[in-house]
Amino acid sequence: MSINLPRQEAAGAALRAFSEAFGGAPDGVWRAPGRVNLIGEHTDYNEGFALPFAIDLAAHVAVRARPDRLVRLLSTHGGGVVQLDLDALSRDAAPGWSVYPAGVAWALADHGVGLTGFDLALDSTVPVGSGLSSSHAIECAVVTALAELAGADLAPEDLVLLTQRAENAFVGAPTGILDQSASLRGASGHAVFLDCRDQGVELIPFDADAAGLAVLVVDTKVAHSHAGGGYAERRASCELGADVLGVAALRDVSSEDLAEARGLLDPVTFRRVRHVVTEDERVLATVAVLRSEGPAAIGPLLDASHASMRDDFEISCPELDLAVEAARSAGALGARMTGGGFGGSAIALVPRAAEGAARDAVTAAFRRAGFAAPDLFTVVPADGARRVL
């Protein structure tokens, strides 16, 4: 099955939900996009490199400050109004999706930002569980809104670290800074070349459409969660590898060091380390190729990245592998799973003339395999988080 997700600003939906639930108008509406990671998976918490881009699917939050300490949260996706006490925020007290805005409020308050209570209505077009960072889109919209309403003087780098703290210490997901960096710092027509050691960012032109290409997303419908055990286990393996090798982070290991590392590490930890080391190198190579040759030349690097995630980091799944293989068979220049793994989405860089064939090939392959029908849609690089009303 193919879907055409809405691309128009969803400010209207958030505004309507706000008015119906809370009455009157909000103080504003803020938008933050989901993201696709073009290449550079599980490198962020290893202080390495990544190349994501913000996409034209986003979360919108309509927010109004309150004079008391009450927090009221509503999503257009249902569930009714959640009420929380700003002074007693906890993971257990925040059900479902509300953990993300609650975690951001907690992190801001813990940082010393003078928050008041607030009413918030959320509308999002980022598919949940798809590996396109629907949770970080919510968090980045909320942190941008609450920081502005509180008059906090916070740079984008500060907002990145605050959303990471919300994820790590409140939500309980041991994530790095990739997703929020893309959502907060992205720009239309560009990928975000991110140095995860110092938060250095360079915007790299990535206009697939101008090159006659499409970035096709295949949402396998296999839901994943960063709070699950697989993600934490991979991070622990990386930290063990760095400790045994005597480096601050795997960023400091080169491919020339891998022969020695093989003799020092158990086989599983070695494969985890090899993925991170070679993935960092693939990110740097992709940036160089984009600068010199353009998007049409990066396909082999995407393919190599998927093989590394499948075989060394072991975070793929049969649905993701099939999506990648089917898209390639129909003319994709390169394809890989994207996101934390264990489900979610794959991306394929496809010539516009082959897009229909790629969609048909993936859909048919899933049907033959007896898998649930995937959702397929294209994305383009978009601007990062901002106020829209």
Coordinates of C-alpha atoms in Angstrom, one line a residue:
M1 CA 0.0 0.0 0.0
S2 CA 1.2 3.5 -0.8
I3 CA 0.2 6.6 1.2
N4 CA 0.3 10.3 0.5
L5 CA 1.1 11.9 3.8
P6 CA 0.0 15.6 4.1
R7 CA 2.7 18.1 3.5
Q8 CA 0.8 21.3 4.3
E9 CA 1.5 23.0 7.6
A10 CA -0.5 21.3 10.3
A11 CA -0.8 24.4 12.4
G12 CA -4.5 24.5 11.6
A13 CA -5.1 21.1 13.1
A14 CA -3.2 21.9 16.2
L15 CA -5.1 25.2 16.5
R16 CA -8.5 23.6 16.2
A17 CA -7.6 20.9 18.7
F18 CA -6.3 23.5 21.1
S19 CA -9.5 25.7 20.8
E20 CA -11.8 22.7 21.3
A21 CA -10.0 21.4 24.3
F22 CA -8.9 24.5 26.1
G23 CA -10.9 27.4 24.7
G24 CA -9.4 30.6 23.2
A25 CA -6.2 30.9 21.3
P26 CA -2.7 29.6 22.1
D27 CA 0.3 31.9 22.5
G28 CA 1.7 30.4 19.4
V29 CA 2.3 27.3 17.2
W30 CA 5.7 25.7 16.8
R31 CA 6.8 23.1 14.3
A32 CA 9.6 20.6 14.4
P33 CA 10.3 18.0 11.7
G34 CA 11.1 14.3 11.7
R35 CA 14.3 13.2 10.1
V36 CA 15.8 10.7 7.8
N37 CA 19.4 9.7 8.5
L38 CA 21.1 9.5 5.1
I39 CA 24.1 7.7 6.6
G40 CA 25.8 7.4 9.9
E41 CA 23.9 5.0 12.2
H42 CA 24.8 4.5 15.9
T43 CA 27.7 6.8 15.5
D44 CA 26.3 9.7 17.5
Y45 CA 26.8 8.3 21.0
N46 CA 30.3 7.1 19.9
E47 CA 31.2 10.8 19.3
G48 CA 31.4 10.2 15.6
F49 CA 29.9 11.6 12.4
A50 CA 26.4 11.5 10.9
L51 CA 24.5 12.9 8.0
P52 CA 20.8 13.3 8.6
F53 CA 18.3 15.7 7.2
A54 CA 15.1 17.2 8.5
I55 CA 12.0 16.1 6.5
D56 CA 8.8 17.6 5.3
L57 CA 6.8 15.6 7.9
A58 CA 6.5 17.4 11.3
A59 CA 5.0 17.8 14.7
H60 CA 3.1 21.0 15.5
V61 CA 2.3 22.1 19.0
A62 CA -0.1 24.9 19.9
V63 CA 0.9 26.1 23.4
R64 CA -0.4 28.7 25.9
A65 CA 1.3 29.5 29.2
R66 CA -0.7 29.2 32.4
P67 CA -0.5 31.3 35.6
D68 CA -0.4 28.1 37.7
R69 CA 1.7 24.9 37.8
L70 CA -0.8 22.7 35.8
V71 CA 0.2 21.1 32.6
R72 CA -2.5 19.9 30.2
L73 CA -1.6 17.9 27.1
L74 CA -3.8 16.8 24.2
S75 CA -3.0 14.9 20.9
T76 CA -5.1 14.9 17.8
H77 CA -4.4 11.2 17.6
G78 CA -6.7 10.6 20.6
G79 CA -6.5 9.6 24.2
G80 CA -8.0 12.7 25.8
V81 CA -6.4 15.4 27.9
V82 CA -3.5 14.4 30.2
Q83 CA -3.1 16.5 33.3
L84 CA 0.2 16.7 35.1
D85 CA 1.7 18.7 38.0
L86 CA 4.7 20.7 36.7
D87 CA 6.4 20.3 40.1
A88 CA 5.9 16.5 40.2
L89 CA 6.8 15.4 36.7
S90 CA 7.9 11.8 36.5
R91 CA 8.1 9.0 33.9
D92 CA 5.4 7.0 35.8
A93 CA 3.0 10.0 35.9
A94 CA 3.2 10.6 32.1
P95 CA 1.3 8.1 30.1
G96 CA 1.9 7.3 26.5
W97 CA 3.0 10.1 24.2
S98 CA 2.8 12.6 27.0
V99 CA 6.2 11.4 28.3
Y100 CA 7.9 13.4 25.6
P101 CA 6.6 16.9 26.4
A102 CA 6.7 16.1 30.1
G103 CA 10.3 15.0 29.7
V104 CA 11.2 18.2 27.9
A105 CA 9.5 20.4 30.6
W106 CA 11.3 18.4 33.3
A107 CA 14.7 18.9 31.6
L108 CA 14.2 22.6 31.1
A109 CA 13.1 23.1 34.7
D110 CA 16.1 21.0 35.9
H111 CA 18.3 23.3 33.9
G112 CA 16.9 26.3 35.7
V113 CA 14.5 27.7 33.1
G114 CA 11.6 29.4 34.8
L115 CA 8.6 27.5 33.4
T116 CA 5.0 28.0 34.3
G117 CA 2.2 25.5 33.7
F118 CA 1.0 25.3 30.1
D119 CA -1.7 23.9 27.8
L120 CA -0.5 22.1 24.7
A121 CA -2.2 20.5 21.7
L122 CA -0.2 18.3 19.4
D123 CA -0.7 17.3 15.8
S124 CA 1.9 15.3 13.9
T125 CA 2.4 13.8 10.5
V126 CA 5.5 11.8 11.3
P127 CA 4.5 8.1 11.4
V128 CA 4.9 6.6 14.8
G129 CA 7.4 3.8 15.1
S130 CA 8.7 4.3 11.6
G131 CA 12.3 5.2 12.5
L132 CA 11.8 8.8 11.3
S133 CA 12.0 10.2 14.8
S134 CA 8.4 11.0 15.6
S135 CA 9.3 11.3 19.3
H136 CA 12.1 13.8 18.7
A137 CA 9.9 15.8 16.5
I138 CA 7.5 16.2 19.4
E139 CA 10.4 17.0 21.8
C140 CA 12.0 19.5 19.6
A141 CA 8.7 21.4 18.9
V142 CA 8.0 21.5 22.6
V143 CA 11.5 22.5 23.7
T144 CA 11.5 25.3 21.1
A145 CA 8.0 26.5 22.3
L146 CA 8.7 26.4 26.0
A147 CA 12.1 28.0 25.8
E148 CA 10.7 30.9 23.9
L149 CA 7.7 31.3 26.2
A150 CA 10.0 31.3 29.2
G151 CA 12.3 33.9 27.6
A152 CA 15.2 31.5 28.0
D153 CA 18.4 32.5 26.2
L154 CA 19.3 29.0 24.8
A155 CA 21.3 28.3 21.7
P156 CA 20.4 25.4 19.4
E157 CA 23.2 23.4 20.9
D158 CA 21.7 23.9 24.3
L159 CA 18.3 22.7 23.1
V160 CA 19.9 19.6 21.5
L161 CA 21.5 18.6 24.9
L162 CA 18.3 19.3 26.8
T163 CA 16.2 17.1 24.6
Q164 CA 18.9 14.4 24.9
R165 CA 18.7 14.7 28.7
A166 CA 14.9 14.4 28.5
E167 CA 15.3 11.2 26.4
N168 CA 18.1 9.7 28.5
A169 CA 17.1 10.6 32.1
F170 CA 13.3 10.9 31.8
V171 CA 12.0 8.8 28.9
G172 CA 14.7 6.1 29.6
A173 CA 16.1 5.8 26.0
P174 CA 19.9 5.9 25.8
T175 CA 20.0 8.0 22.6
G176 CA 22.7 10.3 21.3
I177 CA 22.2 13.7 19.6
L178 CA 21.6 12.8 16.0
D179 CA 17.8 13.1 15.8
Q180 CA 17.3 16.3 17.7
S181 CA 20.3 17.9 15.8
A182 CA 18.6 17.2 12.5
S183 CA 15.2 18.4 13.8
L184 CA 16.5 21.6 15.4
R185 CA 19.3 22.5 12.9
G186 CA 18.1 21.2 9.5
A187 CA 17.6 23.4 6.4
S188 CA 15.7 23.0 3.2
G189 CA 17.7 21.4 0.4
H190 CA 20.5 20.4 2.8
A191 CA 21.7 17.5 4.9
V192 CA 23.2 18.2 8.3
F193 CA 26.9 17.1 8.6
L194 CA 27.1 16.6 12.3
D195 CA 30.3 16.1 14.4
C196 CA 28.8 14.4 17.5
R197 CA 31.9 15.2 19.6
D198 CA 31.6 19.0 19.6
Q199 CA 28.1 19.5 17.9
G200 CA 29.8 21.1 14.9
V201 CA 27.4 21.3 12.0
E202 CA 27.9 22.0 8.4
L203 CA 25.0 22.1 5.9
I204 CA 25.8 20.0 2.9
P205 CA 23.7 20.6 -0.3
F206 CA 21.5 17.6 -0.9
D207 CA 18.9 18.3 -3.5
A208 CA 17.9 14.9 -4.8
D209 CA 15.0 16.3 -6.8
A210 CA 17.2 18.7 -8.8
A211 CA 19.3 15.6 -9.6
G212 CA 16.3 13.8 -11.0
L213 CA 16.2 11.5 -7.9
A214 CA 13.7 10.7 -5.1
V215 CA 14.3 9.6 -1.6
L216 CA 11.8 6.8 -1.2
V217 CA 10.9 5.8 2.3
V218 CA 9.6 2.3 3.0
D219 CA 7.9 2.1 6.4
T220 CA 7.9 -1.6 7.1
K221 CA 5.3 -1.2 9.8
V222 CA 7.6 -3.1 12.2
A223 CA 7.5 -0.8 15.2
H224 CA 10.7 -0.1 17.0
S225 CA 11.6 1.7 20.2
H226 CA 14.8 3.3 21.4
A227 CA 13.8 2.5 24.9
G228 CA 14.0 -1.2 24.1
G229 CA 16.8 -3.6 25.1
G230 CA 18.5 -4.0 21.7
Y231 CA 19.5 -0.3 21.4
A232 CA 20.9 -0.3 25.0
E233 CA 22.8 -3.5 24.3
R234 CA 24.4 -2.0 21.2
R235 CA 25.5 1.1 23.1
A236 CA 26.9 -1.0 26.0
S237 CA 28.9 -3.0 23.5
C238 CA 30.4 0.1 22.0
E239 CA 31.3 1.5 25.4
L240 CA 32.9 -1.9 26.3
G241 CA 34.9 -1.8 23.0
A242 CA 36.1 1.8 23.7
D243 CA 37.1 0.8 27.2
V244 CA 39.1 -2.2 26.1
L245 CA 40.8 -0.3 23.3
G246 CA 41.7 2.5 25.7
V247 CA 40.0 5.3 23.8
A248 CA 37.5 8.0 24.9
A249 CA 35.1 6.9 22.3
L250 CA 35.0 4.7 19.1
R251 CA 35.4 8.0 17.1
D252 CA 39.1 7.6 18.1
V253 CA 39.5 4.2 16.4
S254 CA 40.5 4.0 12.7
S255 CA 40.1 1.2 10.3
E256 CA 43.9 0.6 10.5
D257 CA 43.3 -0.2 14.2
L258 CA 40.8 -3.0 13.5
A259 CA 43.4 -5.7 13.0
E260 CA 44.7 -5.2 16.5
A261 CA 41.2 -4.7 17.9
R262 CA 40.2 -8.1 16.6
G263 CA 42.7 -9.8 18.9
L264 CA 41.6 -7.8 22.0
L265 CA 37.8 -8.0 21.7
D266 CA 35.3 -10.9 21.7
P267 CA 33.8 -11.5 18.3
V268 CA 30.5 -9.8 18.9
T269 CA 32.0 -6.7 20.4
F270 CA 34.5 -6.6 17.5
R271 CA 31.8 -6.6 15.0
R272 CA 30.0 -3.8 16.8
V273 CA 33.2 -1.7 16.8
R274 CA 33.9 -2.5 13.2
H275 CA 30.5 -1.1 12.2
V276 CA 31.0 2.2 14.0
V277 CA 34.5 2.7 12.7
T278 CA 33.6 1.9 9.1
E279 CA 30.3 3.9 9.3
D280 CA 32.2 7.0 10.4
E281 CA 34.4 6.6 7.3
R282 CA 31.3 6.1 5.1
V283 CA 29.8 9.4 6.4
L284 CA 33.0 11.3 5.6
A285 CA 33.1 9.7 2.2
T286 CA 29.5 10.5 1.5
V287 CA 30.1 14.2 2.3
A288 CA 33.1 14.2 0.0
V289 CA 31.1 12.6 -2.8
L290 CA 28.2 14.9 -2.4
R291 CA 30.5 17.9 -2.7
S292 CA 32.4 16.6 -5.7
E293 CA 29.8 14.5 -7.7
G294 CA 26.4 15.0 -6.2
P295 CA 23.6 12.7 -4.9
A296 CA 23.6 10.2 -7.8
A297 CA 27.1 9.0 -6.8
I298 CA 26.4 8.0 -3.2
G299 CA 24.5 4.8 -3.8
P300 CA 27.3 2.3 -3.1
L301 CA 28.0 4.0 0.2
L302 CA 24.3 3.5 1.2
D303 CA 24.5 -0.1 0.2
A304 CA 27.7 -0.7 2.2
S305 CA 26.1 1.0 5.3
H306 CA 23.1 -1.4 5.2
A307 CA 25.4 -4.4 4.9
S308 CA 27.3 -3.3 7.9
M309 CA 24.2 -2.7 10.0
R310 CA 22.8 -6.1 8.9
D311 CA 25.9 -8.2 9.4
D312 CA 28.1 -6.4 12.0
F313 CA 25.7 -4.3 14.1
E314 CA 22.8 -6.8 13.6
I315 CA 20.0 -4.2 13.9
S316 CA 18.2 -5.0 10.7
C317 CA 15.2 -7.3 10.3
P318 CA 13.8 -9.4 7.4
E319 CA 11.4 -6.7 6.4
L320 CA 14.1 -4.1 6.2
D321 CA 16.4 -6.4 4.2
L322 CA 13.6 -7.2 1.8
A323 CA 12.7 -3.6 1.3
V324 CA 16.4 -2.8 0.5
E325 CA 16.8 -5.7 -1.9
A326 CA 13.5 -5.1 -3.8
A327 CA 14.2 -1.4 -4.3
R328 CA 17.7 -2.1 -5.6
S329 CA 16.3 -4.8 -8.0
A330 CA 14.0 -2.1 -9.4
G331 CA 16.6 0.5 -10.1
A332 CA 17.5 2.2 -6.8
L333 CA 21.0 3.6 -6.9
G334 CA 21.4 2.6 -3.2
A335 CA 19.3 1.7 -0.2
R336 CA 19.7 1.2 3.5
M337 CA 17.7 0.9 6.7
T338 CA 17.5 4.2 8.5
G339 CA 17.2 4.9 12.2
G340 CA 18.0 2.9 15.3
G341 CA 17.0 -0.4 13.8
F342 CA 15.0 -3.4 14.9
G343 CA 12.2 -2.3 12.6
G344 CA 11.2 1.1 11.2
S345 CA 12.0 2.3 7.7
A346 CA 14.4 1.8 4.9
I347 CA 15.3 4.5 2.4
A348 CA 16.1 4.1 -1.3
L349 CA 17.7 6.7 -3.6
V350 CA 15.7 6.2 -6.8
P351 CA 15.8 7.9 -10.2
R352 CA 12.5 9.6 -10.7
A353 CA 11.8 7.5 -13.8
A354 CA 12.2 4.3 -11.7
E355 CA 10.2 5.4 -8.6
G356 CA 7.0 3.7 -9.7
A357 CA 8.8 0.5 -10.5
A358 CA 10.5 0.6 -7.1
R359 CA 7.3 1.1 -5.2
D360 CA 5.7 -1.8 -7.1
A361 CA 8.6 -4.1 -6.5
V362 CA 8.7 -3.5 -2.8
T363 CA 4.9 -3.9 -2.4
A364 CA 5.0 -7.1 -4.4
A365 CA 8.0 -8.5 -2.5
F366 CA 6.3 -7.9 0.8
R367 CA 3.1 -9.5 -0.4
R368 CA 5.0 -12.6 -1.6
A369 CA 6.8 -12.9 1.8
G370 CA 3.5 -12.6 3.7
F371 CA 4.6 -9.4 5.4
A372 CA 2.2 -6.6 6.3
A373 CA 1.9 -4.1 3.5
P374 CA 4.4 -1.3 3.9
D375 CA 3.8 2.4 3.5
L376 CA 5.8 4.1 0.8
F377 CA 6.3 7.8 0.4
T378 CA 9.0 10.3 -0.6
V379 CA 10.6 13.0 1.5
V380 CA 12.7 16.0 0.9
P381 CA 15.0 18.0 3.1
A382 CA 13.1 20.7 5.1
D383 CA 13.8 23.5 7.6
G384 CA 14.4 22.8 11.2
A385 CA 12.3 23.7 14.3
R386 CA 10.7 27.1 14.3
R387 CA 7.6 29.1 15.3
V388 CA 5.0 29.2 12.6
L389 CA 2.2 31.2 14.2

